[in-house]
GROMACS .gro file of C-alpha atoms in nm:
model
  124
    1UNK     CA    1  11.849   5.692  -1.131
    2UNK     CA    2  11.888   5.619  -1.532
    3UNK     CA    3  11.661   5.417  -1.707
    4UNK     CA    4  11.576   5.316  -2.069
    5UNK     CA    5  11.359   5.605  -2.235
    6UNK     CA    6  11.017   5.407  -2.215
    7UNK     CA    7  10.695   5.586  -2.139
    8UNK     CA    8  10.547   5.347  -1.849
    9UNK     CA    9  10.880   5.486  -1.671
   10UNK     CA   10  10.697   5.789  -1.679
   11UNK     CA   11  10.444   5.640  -1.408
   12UNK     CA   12  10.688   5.501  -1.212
   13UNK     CA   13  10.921   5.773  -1.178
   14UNK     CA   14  10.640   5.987  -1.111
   15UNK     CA   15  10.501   5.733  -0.826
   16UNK     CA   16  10.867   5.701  -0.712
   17UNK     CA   17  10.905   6.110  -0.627
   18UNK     CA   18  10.570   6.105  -0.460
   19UNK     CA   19  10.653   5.840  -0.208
   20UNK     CA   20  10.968   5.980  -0.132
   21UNK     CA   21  10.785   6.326  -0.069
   22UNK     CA   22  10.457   6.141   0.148
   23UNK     CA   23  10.755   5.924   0.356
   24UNK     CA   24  10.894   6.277   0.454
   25UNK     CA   25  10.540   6.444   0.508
   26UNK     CA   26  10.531   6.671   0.225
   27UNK     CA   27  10.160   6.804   0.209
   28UNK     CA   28   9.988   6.594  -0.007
   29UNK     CA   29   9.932   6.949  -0.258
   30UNK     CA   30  10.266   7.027  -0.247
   31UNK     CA   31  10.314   6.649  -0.370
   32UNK     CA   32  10.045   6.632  -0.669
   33UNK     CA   33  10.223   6.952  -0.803
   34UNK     CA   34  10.577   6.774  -0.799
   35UNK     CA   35  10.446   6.466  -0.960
   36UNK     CA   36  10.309   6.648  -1.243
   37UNK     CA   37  10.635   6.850  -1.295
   38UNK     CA   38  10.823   6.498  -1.269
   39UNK     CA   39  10.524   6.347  -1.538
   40UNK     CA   40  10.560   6.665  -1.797
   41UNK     CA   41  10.977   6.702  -1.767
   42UNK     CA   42  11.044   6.270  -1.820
   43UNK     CA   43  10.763   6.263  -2.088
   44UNK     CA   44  10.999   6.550  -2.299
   45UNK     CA   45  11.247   6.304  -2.227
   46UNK     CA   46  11.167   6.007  -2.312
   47UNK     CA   47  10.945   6.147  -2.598
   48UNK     CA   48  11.200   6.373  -2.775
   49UNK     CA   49  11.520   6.278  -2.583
   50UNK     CA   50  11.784   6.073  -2.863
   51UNK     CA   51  11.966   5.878  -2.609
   52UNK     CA   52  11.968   5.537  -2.484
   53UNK     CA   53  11.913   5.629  -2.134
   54UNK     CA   54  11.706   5.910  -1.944
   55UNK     CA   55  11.861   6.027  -1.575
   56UNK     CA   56  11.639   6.173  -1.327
   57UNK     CA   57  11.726   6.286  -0.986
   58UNK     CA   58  11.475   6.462  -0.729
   59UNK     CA   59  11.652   6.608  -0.455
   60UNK     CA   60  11.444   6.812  -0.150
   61UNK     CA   61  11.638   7.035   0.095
   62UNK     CA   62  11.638   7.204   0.422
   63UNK     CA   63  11.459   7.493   0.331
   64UNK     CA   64  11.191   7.323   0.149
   65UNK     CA   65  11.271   7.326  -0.207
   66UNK     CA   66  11.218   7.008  -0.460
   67UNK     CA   67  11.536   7.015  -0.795
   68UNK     CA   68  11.378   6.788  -1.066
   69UNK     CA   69  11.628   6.721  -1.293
   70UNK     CA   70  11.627   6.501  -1.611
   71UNK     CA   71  11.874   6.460  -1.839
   72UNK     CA   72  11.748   6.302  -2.227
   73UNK     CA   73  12.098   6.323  -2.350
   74UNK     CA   74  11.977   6.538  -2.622
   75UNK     CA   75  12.106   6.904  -2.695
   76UNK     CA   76  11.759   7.094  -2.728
   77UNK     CA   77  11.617   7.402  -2.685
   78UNK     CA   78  11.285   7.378  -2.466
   79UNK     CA   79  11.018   7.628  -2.535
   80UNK     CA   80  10.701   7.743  -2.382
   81UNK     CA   81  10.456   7.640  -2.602
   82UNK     CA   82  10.070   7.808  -2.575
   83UNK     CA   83   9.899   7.560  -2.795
   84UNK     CA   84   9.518   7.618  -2.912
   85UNK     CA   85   9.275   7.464  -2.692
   86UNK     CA   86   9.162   7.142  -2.954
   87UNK     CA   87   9.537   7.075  -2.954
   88UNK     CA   88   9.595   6.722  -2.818
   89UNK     CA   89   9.990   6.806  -2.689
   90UNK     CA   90  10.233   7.078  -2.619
   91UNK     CA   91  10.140   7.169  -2.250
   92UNK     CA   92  10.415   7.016  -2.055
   93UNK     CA   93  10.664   7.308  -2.034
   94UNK     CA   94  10.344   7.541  -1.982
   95UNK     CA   95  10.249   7.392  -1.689
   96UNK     CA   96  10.603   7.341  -1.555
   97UNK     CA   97  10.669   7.686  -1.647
   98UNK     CA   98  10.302   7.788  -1.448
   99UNK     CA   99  10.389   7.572  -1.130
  100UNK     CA  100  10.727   7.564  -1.097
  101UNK     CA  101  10.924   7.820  -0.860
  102UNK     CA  102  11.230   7.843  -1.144
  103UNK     CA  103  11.302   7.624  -1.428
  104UNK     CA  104  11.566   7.612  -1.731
  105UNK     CA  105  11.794   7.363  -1.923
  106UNK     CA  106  12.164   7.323  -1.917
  107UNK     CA  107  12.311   7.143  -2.215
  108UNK     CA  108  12.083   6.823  -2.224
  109UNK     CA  109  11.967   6.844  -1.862
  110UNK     CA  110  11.609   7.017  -1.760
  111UNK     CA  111  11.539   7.051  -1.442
  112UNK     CA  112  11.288   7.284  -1.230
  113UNK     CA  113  11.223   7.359  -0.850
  114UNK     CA  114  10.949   7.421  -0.669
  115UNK     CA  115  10.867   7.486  -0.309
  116UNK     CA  116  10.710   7.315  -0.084
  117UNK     CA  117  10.720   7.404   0.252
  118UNK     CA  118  11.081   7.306   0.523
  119UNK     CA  119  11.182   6.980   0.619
  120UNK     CA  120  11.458   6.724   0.641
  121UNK     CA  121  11.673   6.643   0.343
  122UNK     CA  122  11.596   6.361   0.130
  123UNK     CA  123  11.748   6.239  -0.212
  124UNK     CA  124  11.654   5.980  -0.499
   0.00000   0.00000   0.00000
């Protein structure tokens, strides 16, 4: 999906993954864990991303393993940041780097996986 870099898309994309997840009977932890990923990974988007448009796509295979992918258009390097604790920002790639089974960027695209347990495949 592609949408206009706007941050109540954030909420809906993240909303949109979880139902897809709950229709399949992902376990509702396994769930929380890929909304945040898909809440920290469109923020960066949206927030930093250049472009006109912001791409996401969630895909969930066989073997139990959810891609997040989001593409801001932008050429960028991402960074783990470990900001001081009265800092109000600069967590999302910590926690997607704490939760997330593997993680990286590939020109303007960053995407993670994560695992959450086998089922049938299912795409957005």
């Amino acid at each position: 999906m592609s949408f206009k870099p706007h941050a109540r898309r954030v909420e809906h994309t993240r909303r949109m993954a979880g139902a897809l997840l709950r229709q399949d009977d992902v376990a509702g932890e396994a769930v929380e864990t890929v909304q945040l990923l898909v809440s920290e990974i469109v923020t960066n988007a949206v927030v930093h991303g250049s472009g006109d448009r912001v791409r996401f796509s969630l895909s969930y295979d066989q073997c139990g393993t959810v891609r997040i992918e989001v593409d801001d258009r932008t050429p960028a390097h991402v960074a783990v940041r470990h900001p001081r604790p009265d800092e109000e920002s600069g967590r999302g790639m910590f926690l997607v780097d704490a939760l997330a089974r593997s993680w990286g960027r590939r020109g303007t695209r960053t995407w993670c996986t994560v695992s959450v347990g086998p089922s049938q495949e299912v795409s957005a």
